[in-house]
mmCIF file of C-alpha atoms in Angstrom:
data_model
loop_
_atom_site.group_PDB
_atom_site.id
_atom_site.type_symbol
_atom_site.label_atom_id
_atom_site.label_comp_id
_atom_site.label_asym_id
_atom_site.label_seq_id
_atom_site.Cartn_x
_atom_site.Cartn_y
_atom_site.Cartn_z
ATOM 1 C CA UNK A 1 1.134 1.807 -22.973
ATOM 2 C CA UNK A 2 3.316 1.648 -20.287
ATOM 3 C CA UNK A 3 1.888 -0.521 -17.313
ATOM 4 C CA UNK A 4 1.995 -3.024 -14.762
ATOM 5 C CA UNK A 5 0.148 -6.109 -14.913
ATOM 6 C CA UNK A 6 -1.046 -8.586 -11.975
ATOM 7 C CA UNK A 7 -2.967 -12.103 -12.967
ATOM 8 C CA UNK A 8 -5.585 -12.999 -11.461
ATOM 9 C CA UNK A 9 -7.248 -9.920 -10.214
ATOM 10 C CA UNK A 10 -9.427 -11.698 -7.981
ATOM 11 C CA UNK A 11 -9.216 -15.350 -6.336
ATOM 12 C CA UNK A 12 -10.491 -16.953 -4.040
ATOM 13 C CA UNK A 13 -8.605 -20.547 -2.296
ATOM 14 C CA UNK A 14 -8.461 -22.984 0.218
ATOM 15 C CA UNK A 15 -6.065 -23.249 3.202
ATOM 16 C CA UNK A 16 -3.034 -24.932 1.696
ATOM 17 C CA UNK A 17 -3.333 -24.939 -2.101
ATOM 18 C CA UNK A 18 -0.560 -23.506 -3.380
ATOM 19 C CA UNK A 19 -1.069 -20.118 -5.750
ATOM 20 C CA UNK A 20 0.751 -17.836 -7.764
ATOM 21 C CA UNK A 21 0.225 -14.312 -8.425
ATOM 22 C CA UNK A 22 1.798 -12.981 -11.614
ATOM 23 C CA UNK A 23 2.963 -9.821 -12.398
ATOM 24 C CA UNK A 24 4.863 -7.984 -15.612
ATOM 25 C CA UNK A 25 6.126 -4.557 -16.370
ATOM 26 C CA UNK A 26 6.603 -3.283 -19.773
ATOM 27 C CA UNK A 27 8.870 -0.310 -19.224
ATOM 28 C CA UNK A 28 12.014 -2.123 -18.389
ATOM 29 C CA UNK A 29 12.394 -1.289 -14.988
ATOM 30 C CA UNK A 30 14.950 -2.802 -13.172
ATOM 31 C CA UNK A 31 13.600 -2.576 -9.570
ATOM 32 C CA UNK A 32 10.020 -4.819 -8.368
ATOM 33 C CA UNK A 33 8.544 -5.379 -5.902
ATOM 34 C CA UNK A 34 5.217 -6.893 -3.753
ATOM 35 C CA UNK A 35 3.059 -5.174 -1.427
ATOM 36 C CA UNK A 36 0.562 -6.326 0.725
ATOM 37 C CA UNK A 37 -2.562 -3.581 1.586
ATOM 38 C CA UNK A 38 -4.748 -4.373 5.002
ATOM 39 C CA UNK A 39 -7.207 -1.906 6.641
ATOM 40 C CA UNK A 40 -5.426 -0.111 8.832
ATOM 41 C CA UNK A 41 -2.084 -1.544 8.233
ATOM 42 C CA UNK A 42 -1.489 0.685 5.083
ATOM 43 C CA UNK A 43 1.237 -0.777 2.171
ATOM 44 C CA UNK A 44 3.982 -3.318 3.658
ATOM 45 C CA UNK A 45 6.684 -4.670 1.344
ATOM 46 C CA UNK A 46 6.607 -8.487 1.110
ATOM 47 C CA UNK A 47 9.620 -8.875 -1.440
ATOM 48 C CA UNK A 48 11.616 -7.022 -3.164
ATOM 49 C CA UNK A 49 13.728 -7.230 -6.306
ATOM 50 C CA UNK A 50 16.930 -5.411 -7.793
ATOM 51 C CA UNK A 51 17.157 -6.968 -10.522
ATOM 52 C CA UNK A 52 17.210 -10.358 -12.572
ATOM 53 C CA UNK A 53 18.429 -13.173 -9.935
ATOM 54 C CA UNK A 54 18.688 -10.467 -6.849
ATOM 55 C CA UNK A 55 15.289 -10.838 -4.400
ATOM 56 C CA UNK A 56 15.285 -9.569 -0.537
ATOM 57 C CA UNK A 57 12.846 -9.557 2.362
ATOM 58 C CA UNK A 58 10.952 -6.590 2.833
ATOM 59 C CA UNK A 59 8.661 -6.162 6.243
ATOM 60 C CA UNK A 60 6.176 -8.972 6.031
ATOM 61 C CA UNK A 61 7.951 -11.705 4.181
ATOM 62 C CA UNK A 62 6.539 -14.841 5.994
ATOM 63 C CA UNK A 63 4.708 -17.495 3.991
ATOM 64 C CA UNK A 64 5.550 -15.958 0.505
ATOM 65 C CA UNK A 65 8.278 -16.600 -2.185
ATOM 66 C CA UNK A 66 9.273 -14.667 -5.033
ATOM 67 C CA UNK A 67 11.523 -15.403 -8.012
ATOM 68 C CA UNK A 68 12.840 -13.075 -10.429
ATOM 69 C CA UNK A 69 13.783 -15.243 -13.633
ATOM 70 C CA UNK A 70 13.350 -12.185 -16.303
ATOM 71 C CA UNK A 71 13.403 -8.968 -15.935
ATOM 72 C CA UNK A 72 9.824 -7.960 -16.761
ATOM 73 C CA UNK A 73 8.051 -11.013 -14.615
ATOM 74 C CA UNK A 74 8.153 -11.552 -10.909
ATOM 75 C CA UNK A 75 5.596 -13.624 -9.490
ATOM 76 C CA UNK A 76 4.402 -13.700 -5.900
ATOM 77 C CA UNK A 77 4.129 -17.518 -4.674
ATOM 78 C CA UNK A 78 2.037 -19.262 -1.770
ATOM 79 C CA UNK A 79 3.458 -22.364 -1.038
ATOM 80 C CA UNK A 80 0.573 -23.128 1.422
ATOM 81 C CA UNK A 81 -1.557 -20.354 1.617
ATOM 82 C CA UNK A 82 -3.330 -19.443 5.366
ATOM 83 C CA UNK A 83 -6.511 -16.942 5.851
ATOM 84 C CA UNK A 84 -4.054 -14.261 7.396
ATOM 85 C CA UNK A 85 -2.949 -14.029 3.747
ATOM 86 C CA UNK A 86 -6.086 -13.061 2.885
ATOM 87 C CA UNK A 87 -5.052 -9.318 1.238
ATOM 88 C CA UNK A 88 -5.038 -7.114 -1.109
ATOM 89 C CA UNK A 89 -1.746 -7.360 -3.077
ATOM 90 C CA UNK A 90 0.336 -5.388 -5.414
ATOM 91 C CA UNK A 91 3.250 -5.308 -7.635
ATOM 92 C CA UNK A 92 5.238 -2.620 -8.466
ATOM 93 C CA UNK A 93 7.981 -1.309 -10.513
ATOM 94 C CA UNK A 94 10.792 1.324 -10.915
ATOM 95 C CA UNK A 95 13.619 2.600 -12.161
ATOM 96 C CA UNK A 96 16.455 4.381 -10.571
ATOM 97 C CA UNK A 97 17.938 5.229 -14.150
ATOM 98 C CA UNK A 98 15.731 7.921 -14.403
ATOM 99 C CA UNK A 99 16.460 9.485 -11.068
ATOM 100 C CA UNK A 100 13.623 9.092 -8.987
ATOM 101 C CA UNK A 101 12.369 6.260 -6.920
ATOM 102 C CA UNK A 102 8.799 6.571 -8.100
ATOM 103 C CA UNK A 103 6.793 3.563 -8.097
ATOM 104 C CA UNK A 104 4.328 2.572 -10.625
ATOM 105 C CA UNK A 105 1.811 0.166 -9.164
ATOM 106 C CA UNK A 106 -0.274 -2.504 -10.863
ATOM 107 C CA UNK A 107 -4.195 -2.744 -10.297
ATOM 108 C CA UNK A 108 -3.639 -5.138 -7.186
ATOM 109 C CA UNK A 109 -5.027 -8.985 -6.628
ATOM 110 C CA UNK A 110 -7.670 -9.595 -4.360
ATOM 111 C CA UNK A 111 -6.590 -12.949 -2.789
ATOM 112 C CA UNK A 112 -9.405 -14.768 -0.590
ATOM 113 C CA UNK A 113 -7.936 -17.607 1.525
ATOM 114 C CA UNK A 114 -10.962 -19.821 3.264
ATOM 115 C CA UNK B 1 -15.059 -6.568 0.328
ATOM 116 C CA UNK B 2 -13.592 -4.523 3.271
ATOM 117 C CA UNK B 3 -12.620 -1.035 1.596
ATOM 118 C CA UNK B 4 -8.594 -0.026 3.063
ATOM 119 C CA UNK B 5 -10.525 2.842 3.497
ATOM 120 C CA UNK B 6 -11.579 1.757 6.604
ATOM 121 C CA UNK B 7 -9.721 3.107 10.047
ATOM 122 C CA UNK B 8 -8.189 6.088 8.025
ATOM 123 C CA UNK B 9 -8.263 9.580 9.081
ATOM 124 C CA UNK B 10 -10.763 11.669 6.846
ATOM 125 C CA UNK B 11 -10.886 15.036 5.426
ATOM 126 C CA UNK B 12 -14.270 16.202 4.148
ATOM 127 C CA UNK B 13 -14.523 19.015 1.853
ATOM 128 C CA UNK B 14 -16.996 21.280 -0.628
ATOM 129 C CA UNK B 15 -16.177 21.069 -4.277
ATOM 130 C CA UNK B 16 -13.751 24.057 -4.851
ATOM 131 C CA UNK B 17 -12.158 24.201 -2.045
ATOM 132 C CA UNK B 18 -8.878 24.344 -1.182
ATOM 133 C CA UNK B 19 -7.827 20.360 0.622
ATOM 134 C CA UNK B 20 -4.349 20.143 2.747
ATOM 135 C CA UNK B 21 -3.759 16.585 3.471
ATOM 136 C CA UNK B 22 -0.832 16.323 5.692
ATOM 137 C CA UNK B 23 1.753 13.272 6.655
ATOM 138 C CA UNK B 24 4.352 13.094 9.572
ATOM 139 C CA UNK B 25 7.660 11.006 7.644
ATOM 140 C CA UNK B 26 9.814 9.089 10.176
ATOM 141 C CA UNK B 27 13.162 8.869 9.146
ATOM 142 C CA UNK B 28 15.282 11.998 8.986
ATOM 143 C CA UNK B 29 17.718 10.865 6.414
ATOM 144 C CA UNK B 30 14.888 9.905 4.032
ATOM 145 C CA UNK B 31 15.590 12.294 1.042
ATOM 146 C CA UNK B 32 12.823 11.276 -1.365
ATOM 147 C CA UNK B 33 8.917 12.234 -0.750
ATOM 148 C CA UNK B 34 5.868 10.968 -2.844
ATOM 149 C CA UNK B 35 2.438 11.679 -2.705
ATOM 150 C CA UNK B 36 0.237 8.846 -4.171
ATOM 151 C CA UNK B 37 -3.417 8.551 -5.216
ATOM 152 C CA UNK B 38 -5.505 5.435 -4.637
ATOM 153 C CA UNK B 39 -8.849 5.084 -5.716
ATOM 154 C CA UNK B 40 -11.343 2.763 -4.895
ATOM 155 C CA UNK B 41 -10.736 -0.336 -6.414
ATOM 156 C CA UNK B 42 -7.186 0.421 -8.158
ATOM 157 C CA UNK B 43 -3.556 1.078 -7.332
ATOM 158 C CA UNK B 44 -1.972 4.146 -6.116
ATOM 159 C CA UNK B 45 -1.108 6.812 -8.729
ATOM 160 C CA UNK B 46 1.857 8.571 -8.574
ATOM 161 C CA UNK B 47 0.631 12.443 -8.428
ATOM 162 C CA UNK B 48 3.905 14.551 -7.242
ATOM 163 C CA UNK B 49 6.995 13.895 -5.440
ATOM 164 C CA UNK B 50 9.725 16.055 -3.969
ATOM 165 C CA UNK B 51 13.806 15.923 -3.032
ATOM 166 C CA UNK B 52 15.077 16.863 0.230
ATOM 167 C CA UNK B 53 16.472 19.452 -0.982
ATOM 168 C CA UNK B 54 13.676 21.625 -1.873
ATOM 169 C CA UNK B 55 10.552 22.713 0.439
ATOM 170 C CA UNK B 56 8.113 23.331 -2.148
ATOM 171 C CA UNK B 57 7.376 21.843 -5.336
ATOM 172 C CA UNK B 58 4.091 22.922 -8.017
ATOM 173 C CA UNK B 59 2.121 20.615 -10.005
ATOM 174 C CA UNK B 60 -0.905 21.109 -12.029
ATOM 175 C CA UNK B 61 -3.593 21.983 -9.259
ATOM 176 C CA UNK B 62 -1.203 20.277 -6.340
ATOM 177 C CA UNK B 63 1.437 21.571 -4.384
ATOM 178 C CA UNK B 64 3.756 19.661 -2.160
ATOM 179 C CA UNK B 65 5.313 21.151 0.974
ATOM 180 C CA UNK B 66 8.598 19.840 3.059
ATOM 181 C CA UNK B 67 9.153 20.439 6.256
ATOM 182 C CA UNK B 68 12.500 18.530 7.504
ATOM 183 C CA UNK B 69 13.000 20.457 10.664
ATOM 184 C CA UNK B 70 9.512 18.665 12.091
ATOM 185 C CA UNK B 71 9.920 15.564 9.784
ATOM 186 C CA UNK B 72 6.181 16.706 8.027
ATOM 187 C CA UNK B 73 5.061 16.608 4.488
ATOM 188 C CA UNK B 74 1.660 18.112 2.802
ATOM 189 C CA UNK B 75 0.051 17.781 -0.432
ATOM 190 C CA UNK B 76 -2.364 20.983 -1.037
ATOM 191 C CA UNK B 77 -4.974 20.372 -3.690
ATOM 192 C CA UNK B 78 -6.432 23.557 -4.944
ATOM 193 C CA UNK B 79 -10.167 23.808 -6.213
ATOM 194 C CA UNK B 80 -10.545 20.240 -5.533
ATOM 195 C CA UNK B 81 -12.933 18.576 -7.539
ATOM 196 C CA UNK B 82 -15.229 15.203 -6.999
ATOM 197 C CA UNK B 83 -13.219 13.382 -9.038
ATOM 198 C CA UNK B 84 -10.068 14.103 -6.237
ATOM 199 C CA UNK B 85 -12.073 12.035 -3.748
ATOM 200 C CA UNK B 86 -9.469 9.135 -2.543
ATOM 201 C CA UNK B 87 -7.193 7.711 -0.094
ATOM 202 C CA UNK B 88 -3.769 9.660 -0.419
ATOM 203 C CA UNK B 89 -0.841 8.066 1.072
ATOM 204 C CA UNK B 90 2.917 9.876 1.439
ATOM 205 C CA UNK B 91 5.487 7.430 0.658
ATOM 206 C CA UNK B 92 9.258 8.396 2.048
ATOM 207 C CA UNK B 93 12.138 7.019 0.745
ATOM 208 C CA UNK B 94 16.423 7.504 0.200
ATOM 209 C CA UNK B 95 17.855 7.933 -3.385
ATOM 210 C CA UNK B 96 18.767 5.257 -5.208
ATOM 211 C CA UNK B 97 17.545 1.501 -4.934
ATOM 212 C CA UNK B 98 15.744 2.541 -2.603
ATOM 213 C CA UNK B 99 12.488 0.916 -0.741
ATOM 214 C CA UNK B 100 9.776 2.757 0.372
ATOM 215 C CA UNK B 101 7.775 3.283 3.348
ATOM 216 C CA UNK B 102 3.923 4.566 3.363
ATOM 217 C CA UNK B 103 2.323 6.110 5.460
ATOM 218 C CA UNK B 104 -1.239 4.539 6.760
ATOM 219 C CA UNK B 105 -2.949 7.393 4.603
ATOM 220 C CA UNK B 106 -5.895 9.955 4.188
ATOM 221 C CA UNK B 107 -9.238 9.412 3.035
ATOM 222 C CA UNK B 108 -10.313 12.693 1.148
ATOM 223 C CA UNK B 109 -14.301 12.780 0.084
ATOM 224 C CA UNK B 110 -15.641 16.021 -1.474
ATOM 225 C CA UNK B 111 -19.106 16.863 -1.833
ATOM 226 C CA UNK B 112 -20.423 18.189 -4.955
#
């Protein structure tokens, strides 16, 4: 089944421990990326990936890393993670092969930061 | 926890009618449209997009409408059902590698 996958779905941290959110795609799509959902904010892009090796900013990239080491992974990373991080999160995928710039989401992290 | 429903517009409707959700897009040389699907508790679903270079575009029970002149998008839903009750969010974007940008979205809740 084709799908995107985020680990963990929910967690809850301290101020300062450092996390990583994982995420894979199956379909071997060459474009990821990271979201970030707040209420009444909508979706904003945190990072962005073209492919293997190529990561960029999106709108909201403060306090987060990303590295993109395969083509199927690319995990979200919080150095030192602050309650303003506290989010929903998702990854997504895509392929411009096919002609379209669809996005197929994964079932989002629920990320806690006390 | 706090539901990103919260602080959306909201469209209440009777099971089988007819739902128009509607989205202003900002950029005029965006030439890609989605409409997405979010239900509580999961990522948005892809349900129908559209090129720039159509106005209309049919799906199974959804219809999407482009209006470029006035920069304005809707998804109609016909005979919506319970099961269509969601936040819907119209995502714009320009061919290619592109990334792109959602709107705040739509809460739609239909009553049985």
């Amino acid at each position: 089944e084709a799908q995107v996958t985020q680990n963990p779905r929910y967690l809850i941290t301290v101020t300062g421990k450092k996390l990583t959110v994982t995420c894979s795609q199956n379909m071997n799509h060459e474009y990821m990326s990271w979201y970030r959902q707040d209420p009444g904010l909508g979706l904003r892009q945190i990072y962005y990936s073209m492919n293997v090796e190529v990561t960029d900013k999106g709108d909201v990239p403060e306090g987060y890393k990303v590295s993109r080491k395969e083509k199927r992974n690319f995990p979200l990373i919080l150095e030192s993670p602050s309650p303003n991080q506290t989010s929903l999160y998702f990854c997504a995928s895509s392929s411009p092969q096919y002609h379209t710039d669809t996005q197929y989401f994964g079932p989002g992290t629920r990320l806690t930061v006390l | 926890g706090e539901s990103v429903g919260l602080h959306l517009p909201t469209l209440s409707v009777q099971e089988g009618d007819n739902s128009i959700i509607n989205c202003a897009y900002s950029n005029s040389a965006s030439d890609y449209f989605i409409w997405y699907k979010q239900e509580s508790g999961k990522g948005p679903q892809f349900i129908i997009d559209i090129r720039s270079n159509m106005d209309k575009r049919q799906g199974q029970r959804v219809t999407v409408l482009l209006n470029k002149t006035v920069k304005h998008l809707s998804l109609q839903i016909a005979a919506t059902q319970p099961g269509d009750s969601a936040v819907y969010f119209c995502a714009e974007g320009l061919g290619g590698y592109s990334t792109l940008t959602f709107g705040k979205g739509t809460m739609l809740l239909v009553s049985p």
